[in-house]
mmCIF file of C-alpha atoms in Angstrom:
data_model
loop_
_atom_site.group_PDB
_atom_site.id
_atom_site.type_symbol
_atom_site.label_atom_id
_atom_site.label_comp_id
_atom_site.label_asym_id
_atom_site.label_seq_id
_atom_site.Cartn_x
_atom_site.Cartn_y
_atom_site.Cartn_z
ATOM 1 C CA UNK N 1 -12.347 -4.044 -15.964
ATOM 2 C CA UNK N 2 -15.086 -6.822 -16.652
ATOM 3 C CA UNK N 3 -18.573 -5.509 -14.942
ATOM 4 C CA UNK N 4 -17.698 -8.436 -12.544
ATOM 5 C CA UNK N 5 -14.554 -6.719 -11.694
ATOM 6 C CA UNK N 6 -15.902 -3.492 -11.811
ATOM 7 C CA UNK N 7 -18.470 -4.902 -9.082
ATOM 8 C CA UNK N 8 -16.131 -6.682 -6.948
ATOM 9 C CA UNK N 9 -14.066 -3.313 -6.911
ATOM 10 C CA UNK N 10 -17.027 -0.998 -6.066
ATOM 11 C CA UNK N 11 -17.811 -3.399 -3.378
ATOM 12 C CA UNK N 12 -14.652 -3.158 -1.722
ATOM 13 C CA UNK N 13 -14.574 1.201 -2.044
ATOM 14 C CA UNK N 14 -17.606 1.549 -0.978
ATOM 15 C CA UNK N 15 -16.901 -0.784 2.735
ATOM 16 C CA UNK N 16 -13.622 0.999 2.546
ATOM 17 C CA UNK N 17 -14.935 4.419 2.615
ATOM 18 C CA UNK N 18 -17.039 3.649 5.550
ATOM 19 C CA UNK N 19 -14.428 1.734 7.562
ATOM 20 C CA UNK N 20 -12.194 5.507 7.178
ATOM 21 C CA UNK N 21 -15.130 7.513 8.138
ATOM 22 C CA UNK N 22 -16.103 5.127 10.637
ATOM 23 C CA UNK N 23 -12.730 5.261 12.478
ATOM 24 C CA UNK N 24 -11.797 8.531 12.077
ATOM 25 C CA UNK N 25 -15.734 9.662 13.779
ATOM 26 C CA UNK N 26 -14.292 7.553 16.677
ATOM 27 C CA UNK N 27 -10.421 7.942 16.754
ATOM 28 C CA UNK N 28 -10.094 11.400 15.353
ATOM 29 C CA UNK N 29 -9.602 13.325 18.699
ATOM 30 C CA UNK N 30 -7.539 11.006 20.341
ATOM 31 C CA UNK N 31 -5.483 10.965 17.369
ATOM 32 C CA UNK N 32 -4.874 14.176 16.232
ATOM 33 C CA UNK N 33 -2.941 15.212 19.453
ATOM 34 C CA UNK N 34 -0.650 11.993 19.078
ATOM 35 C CA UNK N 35 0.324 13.081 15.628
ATOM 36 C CA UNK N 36 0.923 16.576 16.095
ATOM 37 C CA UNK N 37 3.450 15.129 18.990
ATOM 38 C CA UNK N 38 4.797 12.479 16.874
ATOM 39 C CA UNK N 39 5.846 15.129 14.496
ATOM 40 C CA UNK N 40 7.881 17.607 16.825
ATOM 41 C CA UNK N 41 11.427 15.799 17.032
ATOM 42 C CA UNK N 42 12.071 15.811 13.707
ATOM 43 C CA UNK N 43 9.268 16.847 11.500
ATOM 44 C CA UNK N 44 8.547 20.888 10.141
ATOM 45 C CA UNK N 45 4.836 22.270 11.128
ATOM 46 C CA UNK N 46 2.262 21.426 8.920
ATOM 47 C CA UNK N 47 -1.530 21.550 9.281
ATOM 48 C CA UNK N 48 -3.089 18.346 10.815
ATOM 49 C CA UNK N 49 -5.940 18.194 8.533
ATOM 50 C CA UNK N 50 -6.984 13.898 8.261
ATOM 51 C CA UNK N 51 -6.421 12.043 10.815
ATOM 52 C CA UNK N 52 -7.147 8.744 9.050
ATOM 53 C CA UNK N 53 -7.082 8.533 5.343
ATOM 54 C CA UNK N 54 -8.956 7.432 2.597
ATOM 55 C CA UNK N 55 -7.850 7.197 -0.690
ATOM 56 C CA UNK N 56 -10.648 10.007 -2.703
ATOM 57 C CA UNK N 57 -8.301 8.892 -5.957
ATOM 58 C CA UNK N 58 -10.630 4.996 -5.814
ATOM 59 C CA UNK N 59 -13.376 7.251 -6.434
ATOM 60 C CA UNK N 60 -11.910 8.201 -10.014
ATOM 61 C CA UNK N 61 -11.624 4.268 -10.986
ATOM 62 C CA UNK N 62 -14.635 3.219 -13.255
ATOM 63 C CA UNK N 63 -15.514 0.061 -15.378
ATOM 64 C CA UNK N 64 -13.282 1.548 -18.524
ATOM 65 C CA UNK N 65 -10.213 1.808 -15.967
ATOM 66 C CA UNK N 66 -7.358 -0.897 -17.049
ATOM 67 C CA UNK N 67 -5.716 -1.993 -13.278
ATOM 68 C CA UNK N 68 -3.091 -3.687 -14.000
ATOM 69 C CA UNK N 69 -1.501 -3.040 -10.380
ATOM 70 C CA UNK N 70 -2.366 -3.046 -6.442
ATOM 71 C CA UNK N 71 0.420 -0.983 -4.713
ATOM 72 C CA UNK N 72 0.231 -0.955 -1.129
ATOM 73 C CA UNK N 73 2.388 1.426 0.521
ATOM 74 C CA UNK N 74 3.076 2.027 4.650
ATOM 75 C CA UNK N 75 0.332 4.644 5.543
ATOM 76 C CA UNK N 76 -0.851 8.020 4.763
ATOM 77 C CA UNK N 77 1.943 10.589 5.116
ATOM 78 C CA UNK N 78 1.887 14.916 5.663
ATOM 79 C CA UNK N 79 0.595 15.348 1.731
ATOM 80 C CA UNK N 80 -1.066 12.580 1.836
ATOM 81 C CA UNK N 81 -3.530 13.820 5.019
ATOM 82 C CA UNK N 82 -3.660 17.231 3.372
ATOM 83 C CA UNK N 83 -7.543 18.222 3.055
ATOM 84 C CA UNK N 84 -6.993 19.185 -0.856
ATOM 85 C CA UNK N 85 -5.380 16.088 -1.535
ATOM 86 C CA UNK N 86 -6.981 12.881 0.963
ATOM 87 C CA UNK N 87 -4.944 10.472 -1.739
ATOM 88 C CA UNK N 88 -1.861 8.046 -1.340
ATOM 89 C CA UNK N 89 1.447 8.459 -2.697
ATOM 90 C CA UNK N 90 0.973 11.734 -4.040
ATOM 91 C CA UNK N 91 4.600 13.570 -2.765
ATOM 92 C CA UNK N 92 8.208 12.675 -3.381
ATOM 93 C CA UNK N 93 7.715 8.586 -3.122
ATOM 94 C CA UNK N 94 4.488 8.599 -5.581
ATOM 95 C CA UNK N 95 6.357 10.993 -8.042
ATOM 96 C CA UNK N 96 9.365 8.128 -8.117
ATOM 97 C CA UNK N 97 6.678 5.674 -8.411
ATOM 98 C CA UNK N 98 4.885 7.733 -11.081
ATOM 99 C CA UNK N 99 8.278 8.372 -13.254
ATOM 100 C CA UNK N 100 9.223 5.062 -12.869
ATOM 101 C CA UNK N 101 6.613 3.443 -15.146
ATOM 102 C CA UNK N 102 6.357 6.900 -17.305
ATOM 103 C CA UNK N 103 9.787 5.623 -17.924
ATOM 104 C CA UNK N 104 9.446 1.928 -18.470
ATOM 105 C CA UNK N 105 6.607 0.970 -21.020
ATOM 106 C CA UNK N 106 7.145 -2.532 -20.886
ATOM 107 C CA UNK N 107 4.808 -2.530 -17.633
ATOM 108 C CA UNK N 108 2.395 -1.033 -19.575
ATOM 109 C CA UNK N 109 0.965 1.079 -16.257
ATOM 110 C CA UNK N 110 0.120 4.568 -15.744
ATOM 111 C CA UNK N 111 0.947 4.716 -12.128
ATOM 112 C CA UNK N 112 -2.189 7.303 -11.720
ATOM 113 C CA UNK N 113 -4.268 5.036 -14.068
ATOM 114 C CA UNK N 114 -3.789 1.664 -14.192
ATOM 115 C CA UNK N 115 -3.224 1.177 -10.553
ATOM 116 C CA UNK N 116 -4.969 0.913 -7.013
ATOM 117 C CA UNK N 117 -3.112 2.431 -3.935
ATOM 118 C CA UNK N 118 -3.675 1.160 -0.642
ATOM 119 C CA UNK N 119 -1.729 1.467 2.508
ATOM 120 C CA UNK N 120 -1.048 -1.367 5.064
ATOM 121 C CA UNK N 121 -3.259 1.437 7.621
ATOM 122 C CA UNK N 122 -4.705 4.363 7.021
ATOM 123 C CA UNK N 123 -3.830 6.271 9.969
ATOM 124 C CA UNK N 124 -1.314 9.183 9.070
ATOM 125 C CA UNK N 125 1.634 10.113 10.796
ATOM 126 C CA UNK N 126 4.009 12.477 9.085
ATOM 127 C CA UNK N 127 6.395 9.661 9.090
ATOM 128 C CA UNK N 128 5.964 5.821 9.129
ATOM 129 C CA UNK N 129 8.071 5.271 12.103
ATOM 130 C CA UNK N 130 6.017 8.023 13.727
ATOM 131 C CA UNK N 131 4.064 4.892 14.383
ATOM 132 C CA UNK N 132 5.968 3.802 17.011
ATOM 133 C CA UNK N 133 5.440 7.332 18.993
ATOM 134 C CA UNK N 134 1.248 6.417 18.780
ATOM 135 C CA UNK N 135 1.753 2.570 20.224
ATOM 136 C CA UNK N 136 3.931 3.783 22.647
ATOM 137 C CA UNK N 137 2.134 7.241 23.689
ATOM 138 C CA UNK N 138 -1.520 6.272 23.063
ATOM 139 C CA UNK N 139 -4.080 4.592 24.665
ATOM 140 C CA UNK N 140 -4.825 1.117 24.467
ATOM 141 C CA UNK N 141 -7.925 2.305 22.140
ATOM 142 C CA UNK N 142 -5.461 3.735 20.016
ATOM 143 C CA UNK N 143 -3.159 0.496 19.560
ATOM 144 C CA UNK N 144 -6.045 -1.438 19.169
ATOM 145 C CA UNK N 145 -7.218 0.946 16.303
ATOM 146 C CA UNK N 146 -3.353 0.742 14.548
ATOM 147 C CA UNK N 147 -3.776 -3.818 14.775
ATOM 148 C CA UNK N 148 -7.282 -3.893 14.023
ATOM 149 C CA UNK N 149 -6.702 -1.793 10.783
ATOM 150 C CA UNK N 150 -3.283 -3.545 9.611
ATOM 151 C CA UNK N 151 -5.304 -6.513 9.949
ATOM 152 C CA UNK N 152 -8.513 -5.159 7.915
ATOM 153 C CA UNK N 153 -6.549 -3.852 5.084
ATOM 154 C CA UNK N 154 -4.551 -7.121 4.959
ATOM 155 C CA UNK N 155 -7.796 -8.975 4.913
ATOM 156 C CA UNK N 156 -9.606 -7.256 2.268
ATOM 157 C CA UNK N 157 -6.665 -6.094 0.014
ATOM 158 C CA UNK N 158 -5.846 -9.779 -0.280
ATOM 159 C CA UNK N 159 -9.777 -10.700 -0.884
ATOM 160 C CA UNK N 160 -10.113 -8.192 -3.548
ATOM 161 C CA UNK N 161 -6.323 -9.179 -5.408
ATOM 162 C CA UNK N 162 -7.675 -12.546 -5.236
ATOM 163 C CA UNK N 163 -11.553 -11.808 -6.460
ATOM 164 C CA UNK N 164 -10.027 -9.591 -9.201
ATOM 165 C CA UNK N 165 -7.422 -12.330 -10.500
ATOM 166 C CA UNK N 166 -10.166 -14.931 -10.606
ATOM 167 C CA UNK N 167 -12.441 -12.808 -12.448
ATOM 168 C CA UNK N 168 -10.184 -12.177 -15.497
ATOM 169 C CA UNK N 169 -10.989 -15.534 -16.656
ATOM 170 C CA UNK N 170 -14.356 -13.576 -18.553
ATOM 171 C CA UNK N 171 -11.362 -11.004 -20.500
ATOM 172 C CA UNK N 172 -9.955 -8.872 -17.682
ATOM 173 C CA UNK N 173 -6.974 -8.387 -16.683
ATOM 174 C CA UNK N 174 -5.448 -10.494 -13.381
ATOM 175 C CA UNK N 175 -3.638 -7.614 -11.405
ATOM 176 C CA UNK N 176 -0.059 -8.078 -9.621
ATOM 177 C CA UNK N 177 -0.370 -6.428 -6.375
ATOM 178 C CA UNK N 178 3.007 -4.953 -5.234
ATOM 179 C CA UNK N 179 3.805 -4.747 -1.702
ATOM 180 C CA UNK N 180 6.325 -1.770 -0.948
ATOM 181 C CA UNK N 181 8.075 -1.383 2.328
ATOM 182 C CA UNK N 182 10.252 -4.102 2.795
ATOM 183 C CA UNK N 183 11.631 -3.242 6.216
ATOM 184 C CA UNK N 184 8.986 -2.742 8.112
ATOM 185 C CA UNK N 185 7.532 -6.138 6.835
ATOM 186 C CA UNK N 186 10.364 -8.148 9.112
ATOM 187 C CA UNK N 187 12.405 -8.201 12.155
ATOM 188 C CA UNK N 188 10.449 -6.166 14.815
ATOM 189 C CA UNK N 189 8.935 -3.856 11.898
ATOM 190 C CA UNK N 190 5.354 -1.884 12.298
ATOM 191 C CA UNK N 191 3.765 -4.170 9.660
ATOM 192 C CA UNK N 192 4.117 -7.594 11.021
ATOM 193 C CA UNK N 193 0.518 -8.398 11.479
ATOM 194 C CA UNK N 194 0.013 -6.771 8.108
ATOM 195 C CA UNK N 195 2.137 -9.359 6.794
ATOM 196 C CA UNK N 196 0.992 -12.598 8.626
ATOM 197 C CA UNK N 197 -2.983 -11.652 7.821
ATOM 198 C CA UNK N 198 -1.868 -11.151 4.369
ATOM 199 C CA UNK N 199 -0.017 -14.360 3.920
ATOM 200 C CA UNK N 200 -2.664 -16.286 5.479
ATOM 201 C CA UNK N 201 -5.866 -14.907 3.020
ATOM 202 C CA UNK N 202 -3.741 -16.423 0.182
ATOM 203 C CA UNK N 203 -3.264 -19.980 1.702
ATOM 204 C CA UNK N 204 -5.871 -21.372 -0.851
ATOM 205 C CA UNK N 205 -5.208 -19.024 -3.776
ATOM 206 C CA UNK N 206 -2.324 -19.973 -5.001
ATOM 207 C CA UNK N 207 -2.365 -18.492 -8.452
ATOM 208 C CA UNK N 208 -3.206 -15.062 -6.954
ATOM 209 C CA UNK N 209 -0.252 -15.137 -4.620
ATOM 210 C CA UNK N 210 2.072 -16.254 -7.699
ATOM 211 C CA UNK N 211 1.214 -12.278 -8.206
ATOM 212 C CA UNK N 212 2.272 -11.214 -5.374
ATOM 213 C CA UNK N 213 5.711 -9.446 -5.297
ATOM 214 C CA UNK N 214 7.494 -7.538 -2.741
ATOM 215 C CA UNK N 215 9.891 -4.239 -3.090
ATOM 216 C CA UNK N 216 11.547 -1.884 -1.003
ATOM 217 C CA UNK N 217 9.670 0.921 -0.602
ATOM 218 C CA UNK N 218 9.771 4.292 -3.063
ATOM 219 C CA UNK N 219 10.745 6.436 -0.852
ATOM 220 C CA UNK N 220 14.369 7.877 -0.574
ATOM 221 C CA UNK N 221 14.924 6.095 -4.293
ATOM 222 C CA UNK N 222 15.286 2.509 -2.124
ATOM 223 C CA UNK N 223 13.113 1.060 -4.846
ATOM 224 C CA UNK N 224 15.290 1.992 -7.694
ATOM 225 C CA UNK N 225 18.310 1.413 -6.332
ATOM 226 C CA UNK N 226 17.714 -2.092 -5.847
ATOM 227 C CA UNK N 227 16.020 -2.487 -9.101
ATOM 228 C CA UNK N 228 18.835 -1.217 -10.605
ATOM 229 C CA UNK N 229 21.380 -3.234 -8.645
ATOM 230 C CA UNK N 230 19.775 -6.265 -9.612
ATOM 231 C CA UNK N 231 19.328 -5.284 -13.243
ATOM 232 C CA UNK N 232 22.981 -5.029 -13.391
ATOM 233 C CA UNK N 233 24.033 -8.603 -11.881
ATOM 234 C CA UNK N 234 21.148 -9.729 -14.200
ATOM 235 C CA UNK N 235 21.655 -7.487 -17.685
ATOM 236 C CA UNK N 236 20.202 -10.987 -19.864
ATOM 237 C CA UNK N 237 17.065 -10.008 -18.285
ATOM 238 C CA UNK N 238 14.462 -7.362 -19.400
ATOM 239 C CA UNK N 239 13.031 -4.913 -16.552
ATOM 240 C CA UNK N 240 9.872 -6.613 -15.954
ATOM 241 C CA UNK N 241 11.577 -9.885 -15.676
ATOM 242 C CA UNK N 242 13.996 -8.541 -13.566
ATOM 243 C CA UNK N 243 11.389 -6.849 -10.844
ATOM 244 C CA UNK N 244 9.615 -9.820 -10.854
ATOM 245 C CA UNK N 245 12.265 -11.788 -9.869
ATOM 246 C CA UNK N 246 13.310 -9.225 -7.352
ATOM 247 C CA UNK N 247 9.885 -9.092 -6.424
ATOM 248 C CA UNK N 248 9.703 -12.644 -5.234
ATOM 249 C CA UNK N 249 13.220 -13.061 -3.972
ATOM 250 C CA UNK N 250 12.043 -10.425 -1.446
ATOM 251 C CA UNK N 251 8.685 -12.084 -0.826
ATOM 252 C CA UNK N 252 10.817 -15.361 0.219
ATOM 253 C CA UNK N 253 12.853 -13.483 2.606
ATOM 254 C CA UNK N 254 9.684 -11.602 4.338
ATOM 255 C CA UNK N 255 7.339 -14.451 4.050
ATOM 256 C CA UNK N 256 9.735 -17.218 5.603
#
């Protein structure tokens, strides 16, 4: 990154840090009990150890780090939360996300490298839909908290993709941010306000949201299977070609 990058970056960790500490000092307790619940019907026992997650793997990033990628996934899930770990996509979706570009050079990205991971909330539930159980089981402090944080990482995600792309022009590199988790982005999904905030902090950076691409999400292979569908009606094009197209196909269905 430039030092102008670098800055804007550092800016952004350092509020995001506090916003996670912040909300888990005043949401912890009500939340933990909600997410053991959540968990029962169809989840295995595991140690509740994070209620709300941030992401200690932004702490690793430093001027020298290439990022070539913003990948925002749903939320924190069971690794994720995990005291030893407190960083996003590390189980079965980030390893698919991981391989994938181990696999494909032409991206040039080292998933654990080259890219920052965000979530569209940072409250953990074992599951994404588990979600649902906290709007419907908690308190009107608690649905608040599950809005007001959609909304936040919306807000500054798309400030920081935006800040970052302008600041290449001094010999940086303009990051695509990838937005995983195409069903819960339409219909009646969790993510709708997620999606509406996001769409509006790009209505006068329009070269920033030309970066913008959406995917199915990692997890259960749904990525790669539609990448690889689509490679297949399209074999004249070349991977990255290809997800980029996929990319924004999707982003005109979601952001009608």
């Amino acid at each position: 990154m430039t030092p102008q990058q670098f800055h804007i970056f550092s800016s952004f960790r350092d509020e995001f840090r506090s916003y996670c500490a912040g909300a888990a000092s005043s949401f912890g307790e009500l939340l933990r009990p909600l997410q053991v619940s959540a968990r029962l019907k169809d989840t295995p026992e595991y140690p509740l150890e994070t209620p709300v997650v941030y992401n200690t793997a932004l702490d690793e990033i430093t001027e020298e780090s290439d990022i070539r990628l913003i990948v925002i996934g749903d939320n924190p899930g069971k690794d994720e939360q995990r005291a030893q770990n407190q960083k996003y996509l590390v189980g079965q979706s980030g390893k698919i996300a991981a391989g994938f570009f181990a696999k494909n050079a032409e991206f040039h990205t080292d998933f654990r490298k080259n890219a920052i991971i965000l979530n569209k909330t940072p409250v953990h539930t074992a599951k994404t839909n588990h979600l649902k159980f906290l709007l419907k089981d908690g308190t009107a402090e608690i649905r608040k908290l599950i809005s007001d944080s959609q909304i936040y990482m919306a807000q500054k995600t798309a400030r920081l993709h935006i800040d970052l792309c302008e600041a290449a022009n001094g010999g940086g590199i303009a990051p695509e941010l990838w937005l995983v988790g195409y069903a819960e982005l339409k219909g009646k999904g969790l993510f709708l306000e997620y999606r509406d905030e996001l769409k509006n902090a790009y209505e006068h950076a329009t070269s920033a949201w030309e970066k913008v691409f959406v995917f199915q999400h990692f997890s259960m292979n749904r990525f790669l299977i539609d990448l690889n569908r689509f490679c297949t009606e399209h074999a004249d094009l070349g991977i990255v070609e290809a997800a980029h197209e996929l990319g924004t196909i999707h982003k005109k269905e979601i952001f009608l």
